[in-house]
Short mmCIF file of C-alpha atoms in Angstrom, two decimals:
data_model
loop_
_atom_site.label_atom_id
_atom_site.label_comp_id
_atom_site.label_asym_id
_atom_site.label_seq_id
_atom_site.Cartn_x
_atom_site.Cartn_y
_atom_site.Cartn_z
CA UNK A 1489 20.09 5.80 -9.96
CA UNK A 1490 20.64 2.97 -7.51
CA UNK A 1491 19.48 0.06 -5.95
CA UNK A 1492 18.69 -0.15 -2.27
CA UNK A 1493 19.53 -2.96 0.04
CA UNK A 1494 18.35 -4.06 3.41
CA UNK A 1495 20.17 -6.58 4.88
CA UNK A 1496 18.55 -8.15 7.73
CA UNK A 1497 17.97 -4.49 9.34
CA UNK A 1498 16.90 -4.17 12.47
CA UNK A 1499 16.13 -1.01 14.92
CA UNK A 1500 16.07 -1.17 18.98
CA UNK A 1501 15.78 1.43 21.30
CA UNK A 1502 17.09 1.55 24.48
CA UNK A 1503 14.07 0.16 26.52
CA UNK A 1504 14.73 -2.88 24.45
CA UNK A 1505 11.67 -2.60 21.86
CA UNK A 1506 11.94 -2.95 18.27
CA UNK A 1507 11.08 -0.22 16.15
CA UNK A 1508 12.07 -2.23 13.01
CA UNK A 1509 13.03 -5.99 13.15
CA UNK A 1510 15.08 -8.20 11.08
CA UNK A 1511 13.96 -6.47 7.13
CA UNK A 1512 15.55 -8.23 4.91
CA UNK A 1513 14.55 -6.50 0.97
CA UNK A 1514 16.28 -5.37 -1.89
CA UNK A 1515 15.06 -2.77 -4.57
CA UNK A 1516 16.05 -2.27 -7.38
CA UNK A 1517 17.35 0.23 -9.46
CA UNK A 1518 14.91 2.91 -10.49
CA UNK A 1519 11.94 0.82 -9.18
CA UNK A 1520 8.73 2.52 -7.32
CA UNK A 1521 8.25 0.52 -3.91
CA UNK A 1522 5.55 1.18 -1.73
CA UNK A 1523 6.39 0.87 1.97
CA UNK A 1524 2.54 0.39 3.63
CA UNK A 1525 1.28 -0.01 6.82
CA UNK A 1526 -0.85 1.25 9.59
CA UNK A 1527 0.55 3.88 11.98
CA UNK A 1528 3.50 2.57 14.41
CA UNK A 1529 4.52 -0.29 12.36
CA UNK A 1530 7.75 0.34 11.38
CA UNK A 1531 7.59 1.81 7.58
CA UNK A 1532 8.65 5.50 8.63
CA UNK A 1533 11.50 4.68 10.74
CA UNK A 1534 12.73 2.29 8.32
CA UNK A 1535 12.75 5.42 5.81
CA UNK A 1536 14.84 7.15 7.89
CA UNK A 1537 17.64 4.74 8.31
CA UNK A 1538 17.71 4.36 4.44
CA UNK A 1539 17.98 8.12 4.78
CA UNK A 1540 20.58 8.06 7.01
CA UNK A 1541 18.25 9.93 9.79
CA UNK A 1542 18.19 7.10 11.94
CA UNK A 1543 20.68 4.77 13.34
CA UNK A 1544 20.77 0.83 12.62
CA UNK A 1545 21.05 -1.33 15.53
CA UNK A 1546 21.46 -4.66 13.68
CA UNK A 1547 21.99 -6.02 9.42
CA UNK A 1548 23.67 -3.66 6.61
CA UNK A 1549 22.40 -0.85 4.42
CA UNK A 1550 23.65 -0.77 0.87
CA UNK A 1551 23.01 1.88 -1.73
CA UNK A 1552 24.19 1.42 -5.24
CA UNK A 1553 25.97 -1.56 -4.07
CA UNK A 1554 28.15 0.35 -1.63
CA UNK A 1555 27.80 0.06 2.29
CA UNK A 1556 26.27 3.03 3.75
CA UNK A 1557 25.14 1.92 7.65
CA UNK A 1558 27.71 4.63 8.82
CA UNK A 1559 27.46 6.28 6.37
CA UNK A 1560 26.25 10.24 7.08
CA UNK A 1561 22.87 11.60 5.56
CA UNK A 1562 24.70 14.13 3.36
CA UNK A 1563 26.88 11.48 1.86
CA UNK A 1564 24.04 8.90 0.71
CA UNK A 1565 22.70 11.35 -2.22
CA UNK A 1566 19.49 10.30 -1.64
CA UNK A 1567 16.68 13.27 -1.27
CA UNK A 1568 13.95 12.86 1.32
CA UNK A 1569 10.30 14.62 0.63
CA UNK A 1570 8.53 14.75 4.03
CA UNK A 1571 5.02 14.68 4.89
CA UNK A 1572 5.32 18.06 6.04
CA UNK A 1573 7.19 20.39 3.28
CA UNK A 1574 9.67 21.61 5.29
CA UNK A 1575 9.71 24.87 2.80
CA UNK A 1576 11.09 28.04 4.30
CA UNK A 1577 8.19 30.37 4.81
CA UNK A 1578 10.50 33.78 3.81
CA UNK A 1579 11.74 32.60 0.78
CA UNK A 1580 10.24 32.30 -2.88
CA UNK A 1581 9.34 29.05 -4.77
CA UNK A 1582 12.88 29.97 -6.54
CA UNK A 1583 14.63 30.16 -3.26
CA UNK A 1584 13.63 27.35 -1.78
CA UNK A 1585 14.37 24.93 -4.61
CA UNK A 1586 17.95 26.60 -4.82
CA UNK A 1587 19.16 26.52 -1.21
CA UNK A 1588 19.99 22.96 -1.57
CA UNK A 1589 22.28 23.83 -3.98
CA UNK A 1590 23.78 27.27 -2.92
CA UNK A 1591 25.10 25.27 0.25
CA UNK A 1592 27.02 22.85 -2.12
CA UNK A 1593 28.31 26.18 -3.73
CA UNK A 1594 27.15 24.97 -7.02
CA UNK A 1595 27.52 27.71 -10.04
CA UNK A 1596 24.64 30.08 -10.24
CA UNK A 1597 24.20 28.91 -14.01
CA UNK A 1598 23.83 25.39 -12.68
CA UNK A 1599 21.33 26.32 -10.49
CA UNK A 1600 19.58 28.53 -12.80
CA UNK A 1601 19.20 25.88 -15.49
CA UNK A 1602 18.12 22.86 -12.82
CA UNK A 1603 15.22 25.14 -11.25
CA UNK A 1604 14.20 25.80 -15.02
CA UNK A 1605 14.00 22.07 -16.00
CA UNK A 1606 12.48 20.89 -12.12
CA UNK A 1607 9.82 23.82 -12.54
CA UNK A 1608 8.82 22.90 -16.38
CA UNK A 1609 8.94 18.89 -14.92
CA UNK A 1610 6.34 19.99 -12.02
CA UNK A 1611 4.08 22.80 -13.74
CA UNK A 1612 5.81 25.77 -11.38
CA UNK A 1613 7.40 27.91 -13.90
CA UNK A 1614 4.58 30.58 -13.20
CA UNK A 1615 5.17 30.22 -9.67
CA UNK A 1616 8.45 30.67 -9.32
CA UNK A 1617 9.10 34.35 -7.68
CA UNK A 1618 6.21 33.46 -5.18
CA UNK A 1619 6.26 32.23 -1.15
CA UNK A 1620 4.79 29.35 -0.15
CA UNK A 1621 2.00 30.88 1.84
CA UNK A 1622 0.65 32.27 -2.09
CA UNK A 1623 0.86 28.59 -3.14
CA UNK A 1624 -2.05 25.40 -2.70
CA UNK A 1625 -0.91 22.17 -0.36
CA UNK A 1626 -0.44 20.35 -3.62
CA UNK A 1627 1.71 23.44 -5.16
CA UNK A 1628 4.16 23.37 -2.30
CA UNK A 1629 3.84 19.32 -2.42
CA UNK A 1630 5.58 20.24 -6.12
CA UNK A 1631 7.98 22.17 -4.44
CA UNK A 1632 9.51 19.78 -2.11
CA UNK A 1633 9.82 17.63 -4.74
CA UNK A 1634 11.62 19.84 -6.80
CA UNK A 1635 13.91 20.81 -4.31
CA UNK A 1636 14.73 17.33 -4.11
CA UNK A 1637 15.20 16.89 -8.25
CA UNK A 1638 17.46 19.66 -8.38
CA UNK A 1639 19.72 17.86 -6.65
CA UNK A 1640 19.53 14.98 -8.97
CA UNK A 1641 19.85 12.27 -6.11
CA UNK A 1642 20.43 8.52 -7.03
CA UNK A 1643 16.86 7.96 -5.35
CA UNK A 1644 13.77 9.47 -3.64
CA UNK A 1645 12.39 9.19 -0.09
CA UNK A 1646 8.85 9.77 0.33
CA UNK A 1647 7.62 9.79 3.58
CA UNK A 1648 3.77 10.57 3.58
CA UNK A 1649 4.59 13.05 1.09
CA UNK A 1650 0.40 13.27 0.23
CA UNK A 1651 -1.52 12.81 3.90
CA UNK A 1652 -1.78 16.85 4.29
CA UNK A 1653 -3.79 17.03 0.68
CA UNK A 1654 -7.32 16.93 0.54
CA UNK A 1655 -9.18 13.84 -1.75
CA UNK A 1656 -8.86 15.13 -5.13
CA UNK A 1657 -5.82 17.05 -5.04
CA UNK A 1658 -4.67 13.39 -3.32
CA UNK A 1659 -5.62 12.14 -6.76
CA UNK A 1660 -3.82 14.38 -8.67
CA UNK A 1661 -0.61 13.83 -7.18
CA UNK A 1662 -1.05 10.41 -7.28
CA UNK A 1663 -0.90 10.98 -10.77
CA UNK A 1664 1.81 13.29 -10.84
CA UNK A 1665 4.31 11.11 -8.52
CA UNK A 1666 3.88 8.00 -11.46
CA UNK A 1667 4.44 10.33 -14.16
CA UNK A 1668 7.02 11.91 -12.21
CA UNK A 1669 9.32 8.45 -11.75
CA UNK A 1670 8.21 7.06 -15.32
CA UNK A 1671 9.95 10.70 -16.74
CA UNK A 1672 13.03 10.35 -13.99
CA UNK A 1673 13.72 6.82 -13.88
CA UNK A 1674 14.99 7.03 -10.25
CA UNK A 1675 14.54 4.51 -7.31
CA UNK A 1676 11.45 5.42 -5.73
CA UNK A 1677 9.98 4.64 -1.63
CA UNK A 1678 6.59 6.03 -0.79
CA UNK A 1679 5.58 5.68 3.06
CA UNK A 1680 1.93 5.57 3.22
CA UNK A 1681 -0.68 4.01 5.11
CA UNK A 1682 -2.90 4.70 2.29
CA UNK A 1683 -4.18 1.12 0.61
CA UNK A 1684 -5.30 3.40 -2.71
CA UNK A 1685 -1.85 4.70 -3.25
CA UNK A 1686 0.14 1.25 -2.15
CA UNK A 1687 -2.46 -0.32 -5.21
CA UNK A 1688 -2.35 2.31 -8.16
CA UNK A 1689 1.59 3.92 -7.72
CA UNK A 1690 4.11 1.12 -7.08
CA UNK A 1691 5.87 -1.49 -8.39
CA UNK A 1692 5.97 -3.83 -5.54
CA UNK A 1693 4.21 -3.53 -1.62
CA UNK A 1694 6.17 -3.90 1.08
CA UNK A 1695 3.46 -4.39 4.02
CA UNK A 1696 5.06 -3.84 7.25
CA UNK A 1697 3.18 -4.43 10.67
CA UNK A 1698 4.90 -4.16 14.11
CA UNK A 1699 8.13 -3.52 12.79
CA UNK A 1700 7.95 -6.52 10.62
CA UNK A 1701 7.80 -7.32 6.72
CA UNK A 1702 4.21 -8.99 6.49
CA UNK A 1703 4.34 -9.54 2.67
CA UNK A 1704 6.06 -8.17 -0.47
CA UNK A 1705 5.18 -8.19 -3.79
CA UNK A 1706 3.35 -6.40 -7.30
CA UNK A 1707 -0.31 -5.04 -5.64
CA UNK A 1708 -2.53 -6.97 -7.45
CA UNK A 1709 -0.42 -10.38 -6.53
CA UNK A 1710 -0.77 -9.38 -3.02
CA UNK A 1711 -4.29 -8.54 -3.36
CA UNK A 1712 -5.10 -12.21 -5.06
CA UNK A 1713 -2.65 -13.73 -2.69
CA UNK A 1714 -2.24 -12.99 0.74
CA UNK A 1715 -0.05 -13.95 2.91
CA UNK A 1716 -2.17 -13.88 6.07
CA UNK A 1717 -5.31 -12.40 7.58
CA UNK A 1718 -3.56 -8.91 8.50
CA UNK A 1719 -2.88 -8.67 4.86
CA UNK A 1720 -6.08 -9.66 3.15
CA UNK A 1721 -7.73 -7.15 5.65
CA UNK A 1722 -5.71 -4.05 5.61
CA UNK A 1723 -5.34 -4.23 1.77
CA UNK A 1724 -8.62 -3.00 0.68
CA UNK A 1725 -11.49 -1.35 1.52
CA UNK A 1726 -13.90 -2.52 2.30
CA UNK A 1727 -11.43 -5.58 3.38
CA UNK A 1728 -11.60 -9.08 2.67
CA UNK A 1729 -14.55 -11.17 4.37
CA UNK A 1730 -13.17 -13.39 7.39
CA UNK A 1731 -15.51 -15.89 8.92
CA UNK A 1732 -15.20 -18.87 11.28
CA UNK A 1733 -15.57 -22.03 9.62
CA UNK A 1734 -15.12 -25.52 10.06
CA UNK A 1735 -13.27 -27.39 6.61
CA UNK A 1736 -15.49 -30.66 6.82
CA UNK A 1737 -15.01 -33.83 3.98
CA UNK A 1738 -17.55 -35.99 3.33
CA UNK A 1739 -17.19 -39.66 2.75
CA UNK A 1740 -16.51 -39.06 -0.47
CA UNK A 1741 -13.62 -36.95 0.17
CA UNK A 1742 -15.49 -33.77 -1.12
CA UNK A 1743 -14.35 -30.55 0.87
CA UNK A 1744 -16.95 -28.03 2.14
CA UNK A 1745 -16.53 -25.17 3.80
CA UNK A 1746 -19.10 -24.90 6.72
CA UNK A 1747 -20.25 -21.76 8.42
CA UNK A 1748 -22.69 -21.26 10.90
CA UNK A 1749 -25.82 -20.89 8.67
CA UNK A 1750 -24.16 -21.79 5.57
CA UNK A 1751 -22.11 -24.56 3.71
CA UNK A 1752 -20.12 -24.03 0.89
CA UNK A 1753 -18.48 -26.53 -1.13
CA UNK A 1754 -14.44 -26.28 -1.90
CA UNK A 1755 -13.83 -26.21 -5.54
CA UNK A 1756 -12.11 -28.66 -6.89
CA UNK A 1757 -9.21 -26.86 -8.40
CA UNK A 1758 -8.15 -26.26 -4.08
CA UNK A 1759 -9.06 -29.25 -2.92
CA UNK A 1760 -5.73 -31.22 -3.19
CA UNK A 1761 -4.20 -27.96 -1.65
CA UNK A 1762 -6.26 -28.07 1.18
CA UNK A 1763 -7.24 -32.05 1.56
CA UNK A 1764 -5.05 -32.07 5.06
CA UNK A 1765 -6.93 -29.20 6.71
CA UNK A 1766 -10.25 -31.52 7.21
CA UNK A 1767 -12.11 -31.46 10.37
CA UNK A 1768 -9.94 -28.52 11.49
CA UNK A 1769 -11.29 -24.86 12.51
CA UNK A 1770 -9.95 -22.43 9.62
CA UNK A 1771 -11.07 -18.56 8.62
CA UNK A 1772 -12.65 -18.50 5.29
CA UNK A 1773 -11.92 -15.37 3.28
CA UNK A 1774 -13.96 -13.85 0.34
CA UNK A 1775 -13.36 -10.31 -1.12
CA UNK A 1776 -16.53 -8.17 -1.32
CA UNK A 1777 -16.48 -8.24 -4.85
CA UNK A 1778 -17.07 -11.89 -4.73
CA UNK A 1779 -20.28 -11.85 -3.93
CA UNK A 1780 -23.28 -11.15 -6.69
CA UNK A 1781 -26.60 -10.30 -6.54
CA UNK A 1782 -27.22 -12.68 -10.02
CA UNK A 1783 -26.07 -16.01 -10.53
CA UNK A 1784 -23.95 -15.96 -14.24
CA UNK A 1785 -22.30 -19.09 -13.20
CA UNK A 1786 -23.84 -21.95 -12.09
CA UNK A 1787 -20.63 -22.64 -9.60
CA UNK A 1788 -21.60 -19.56 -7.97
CA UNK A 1789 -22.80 -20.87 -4.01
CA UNK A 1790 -26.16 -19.20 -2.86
CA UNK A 1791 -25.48 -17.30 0.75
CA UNK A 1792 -28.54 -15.56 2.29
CA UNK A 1793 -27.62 -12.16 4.41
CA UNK A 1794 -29.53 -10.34 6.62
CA UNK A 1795 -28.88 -6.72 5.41
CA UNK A 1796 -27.77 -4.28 8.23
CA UNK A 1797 -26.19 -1.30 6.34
CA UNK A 1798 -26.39 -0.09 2.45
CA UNK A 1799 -23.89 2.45 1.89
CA UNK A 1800 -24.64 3.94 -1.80
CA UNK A 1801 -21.13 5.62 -3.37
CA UNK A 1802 -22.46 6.44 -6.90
CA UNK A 1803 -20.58 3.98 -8.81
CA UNK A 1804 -21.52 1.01 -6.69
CA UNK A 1805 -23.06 0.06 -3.04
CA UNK A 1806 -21.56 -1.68 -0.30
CA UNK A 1807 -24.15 -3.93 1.61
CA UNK A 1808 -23.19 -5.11 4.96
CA UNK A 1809 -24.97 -8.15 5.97
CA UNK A 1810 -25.03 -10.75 8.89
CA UNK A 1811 -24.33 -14.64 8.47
CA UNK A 1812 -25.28 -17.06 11.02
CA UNK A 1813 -27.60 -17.63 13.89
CA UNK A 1814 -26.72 -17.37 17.85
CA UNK A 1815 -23.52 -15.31 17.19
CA UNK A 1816 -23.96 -13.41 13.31
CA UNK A 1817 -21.35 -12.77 11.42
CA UNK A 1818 -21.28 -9.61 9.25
CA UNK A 1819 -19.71 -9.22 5.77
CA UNK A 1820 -19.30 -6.82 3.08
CA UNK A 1821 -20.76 -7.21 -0.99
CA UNK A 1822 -19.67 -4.60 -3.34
CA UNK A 1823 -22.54 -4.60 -5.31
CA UNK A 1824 -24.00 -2.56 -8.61
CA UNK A 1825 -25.36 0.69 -7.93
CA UNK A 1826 -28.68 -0.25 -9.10
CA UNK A 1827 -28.99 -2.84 -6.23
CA UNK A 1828 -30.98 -1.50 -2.68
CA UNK A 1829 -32.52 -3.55 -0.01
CA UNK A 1830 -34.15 -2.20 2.90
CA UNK A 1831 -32.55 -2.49 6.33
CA UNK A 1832 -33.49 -5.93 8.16
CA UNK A 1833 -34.68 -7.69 4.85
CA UNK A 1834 -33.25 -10.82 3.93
CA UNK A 1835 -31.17 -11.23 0.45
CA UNK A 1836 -29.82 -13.97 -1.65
CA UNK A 1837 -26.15 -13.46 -2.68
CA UNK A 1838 -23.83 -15.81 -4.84
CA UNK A 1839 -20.34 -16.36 -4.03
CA UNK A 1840 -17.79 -17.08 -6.59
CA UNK A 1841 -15.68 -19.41 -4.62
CA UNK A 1842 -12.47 -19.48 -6.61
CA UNK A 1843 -10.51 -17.00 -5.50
CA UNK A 1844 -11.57 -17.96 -1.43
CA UNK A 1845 -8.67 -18.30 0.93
CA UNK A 1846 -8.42 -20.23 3.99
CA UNK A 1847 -6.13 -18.91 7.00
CA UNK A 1848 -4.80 -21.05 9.85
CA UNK A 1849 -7.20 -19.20 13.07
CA UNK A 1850 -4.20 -19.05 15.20
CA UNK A 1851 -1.36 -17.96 13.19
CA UNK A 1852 -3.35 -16.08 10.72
CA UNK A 1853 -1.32 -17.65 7.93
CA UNK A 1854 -2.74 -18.44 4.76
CA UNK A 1855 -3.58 -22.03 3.69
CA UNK A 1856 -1.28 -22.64 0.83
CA UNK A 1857 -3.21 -23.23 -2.43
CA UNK A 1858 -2.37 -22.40 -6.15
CA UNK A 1859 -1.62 -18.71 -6.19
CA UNK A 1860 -4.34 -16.66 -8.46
CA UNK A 1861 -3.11 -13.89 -11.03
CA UNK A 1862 -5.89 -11.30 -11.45
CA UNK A 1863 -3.80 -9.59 -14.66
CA UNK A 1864 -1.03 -9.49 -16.25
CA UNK A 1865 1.86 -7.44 -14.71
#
């Protein structure tokens, strides 16, 4: 096992842009980190010069404390899983996992007795004498990953490992990979762009976007907290409300934030935070789930919607609703299941202000308040 460093890294190409600027992360031995981002920002290529696959314009890479930025791929002893397979179509399940090792020249009993404990580790014992073409997308998931334990590297690179499998065998895996690193105890990267995985399989986040490091940290910390409005909207779906307010104070000194067709006091446990914002333009933020179609607490704010869309997924539905007059607004509730309103009809929603976040409208940063825990971690 091993902990991974990234020292300032950067990555420029020769037309000057940066595929990857200035990361600066360390993680630790045998954790599960989740790089996450949308496509083109910078969380594949950073893989691959932890790999080795890709050269490092600017910072240091260390691995296990020792400085690898020159360092070849074959001499890292890290294994990479890629979104593709990469099996060999001619050979068997057996094959494949042992090629790997046949090129080190490792003993045939070796190799023998590492297939046997990778297969019984993945559920491909059965499987073992057949190609890949016999085997399901999530079977030959199992053996790329085996083909990587067998070596027994001091960590795992995932790149997109579960994009090719359909929903449910997504799920499975899902399953499988946490099981898999809880049983191994090896450092762990998983490239997705996939907010479910980044939220149920890592230990930390690392949110990249543009080649930068947007926000790092445990998912449901980032979730409660983030760091700026590209966060709190590509980190769930449906994302995080974002409306243009006005923070106004009355002569009191009471905050409220005010919307077009809607004012909403500040509770008090965020005024003090945000007491110097007043009179200024901000974007208020409110997660779906913040909204309820009964008031059980009496701090709960009323907010009337014009409904525009009910989208009914069993367990709950998703109303999308306009704010506001001359230019609406529209924003997501995740509501029960047993809640419908017909299409145009006005309804009354409460918002449970505490966990609201306020973002500066032209940097996008967050408003610093009191950060919220939503668990225990």
């Amino acid at each position: 096992m091993a902990s991974i460093e990234l020292d300032h890294v950067s990555k420029m190409y020769a037309n000057g842009a940066y595929g990857v600027r200035d990361v600066d992360l360390t993680i630790a031995d045998g954790e599960f980190v989740i790089f996450l981002g949308p496509s083109g920002c910078g969380k594949s290529t950073t893989l691959r010069m932890i790999a080795g696959l890709e050269s490092v314009t600017a910072g240091e890479l260390r691995i296990g404390g020792r400085p690898v930025t020159h360092v070849p791929p074959r001499d890292r002893n890290i294994a990479v899983v890629f979104q593709s397979y990469a099996l060999y179509p001619h050979m068997t399940v057996r094959q494949n996992m042992a090629f790997g090792l046949k090129m080190r020249g490792s003993p045939a009993s070796e190799i023998d007795a590492k297939i046997r404990d990778a297969a019984g580790l993945l559920g491909l014992t059965s499987y073992l004498d057949r190609k890949p073409a016999a085997l399901s997308g999530g079977q030959r998931q199992r053996v790329a990953l085996g083909r990587a334990i067998v070596r027994e590297p001091e960590a795992f690179l995932l790149d997109e490992p579960l994009s090719n499998l359909d929903a449910q065998l997504r799920a499975e895996m899902r399953l499988e990979l946490v099981k898999l690193h809880r049983r191994l105890g090896r450092t762990i990267i998983h490239v997705t762009h996939d907010q479910v995985e980044a939220m149920t399989m890592g230990d930390r986040i690392v949110i990249m976007r543009d080649g930068e490091v947007m926000q790092v940290g445990r998912p449901l910390d980032v979730y409660a907290n983030p760091a700026n409005t590209f966060v709190a909207r590509f980190l769930a779906t449906p994302p995080m409300n974002l409306v243009p307010a006005t923070l106004s104070a009355d002569a009191d000194g009471a905050l409220a934030v005010v919307l077009d067709g809607a004012t909403l006091p500040v509770p008090g446990q965020h005024a003090a935070s945000y007491r110097s914002a007043a009179g200024r333009p901000i974007i208020f933020g409110l997660r779906p789930e913040d909204l309820h179609e009964a008031r059980q607490n009496q701090a709960w704010q009323p907010l009337e919607l014009t409904v525009v869309a009910m989208e009914a997924l069993g367990v709950e539905n998703i109303l999308i609703g306009q704010i506001g007059g001359e230019k609406p607004v529209e924003i997501a509730a995740r509501l029960s299941r047993h809640f419908h309103a017909p299409i145009g009809s006005k309804v009354m929603l409460y918002a449970d202000l505490a966990p609201m976040h306020l973002f500066d409208p032209e940097s996008g940063k967050v408003l610093p308040r009191p950060a919220i825990a939503l668990t225990a971690q």
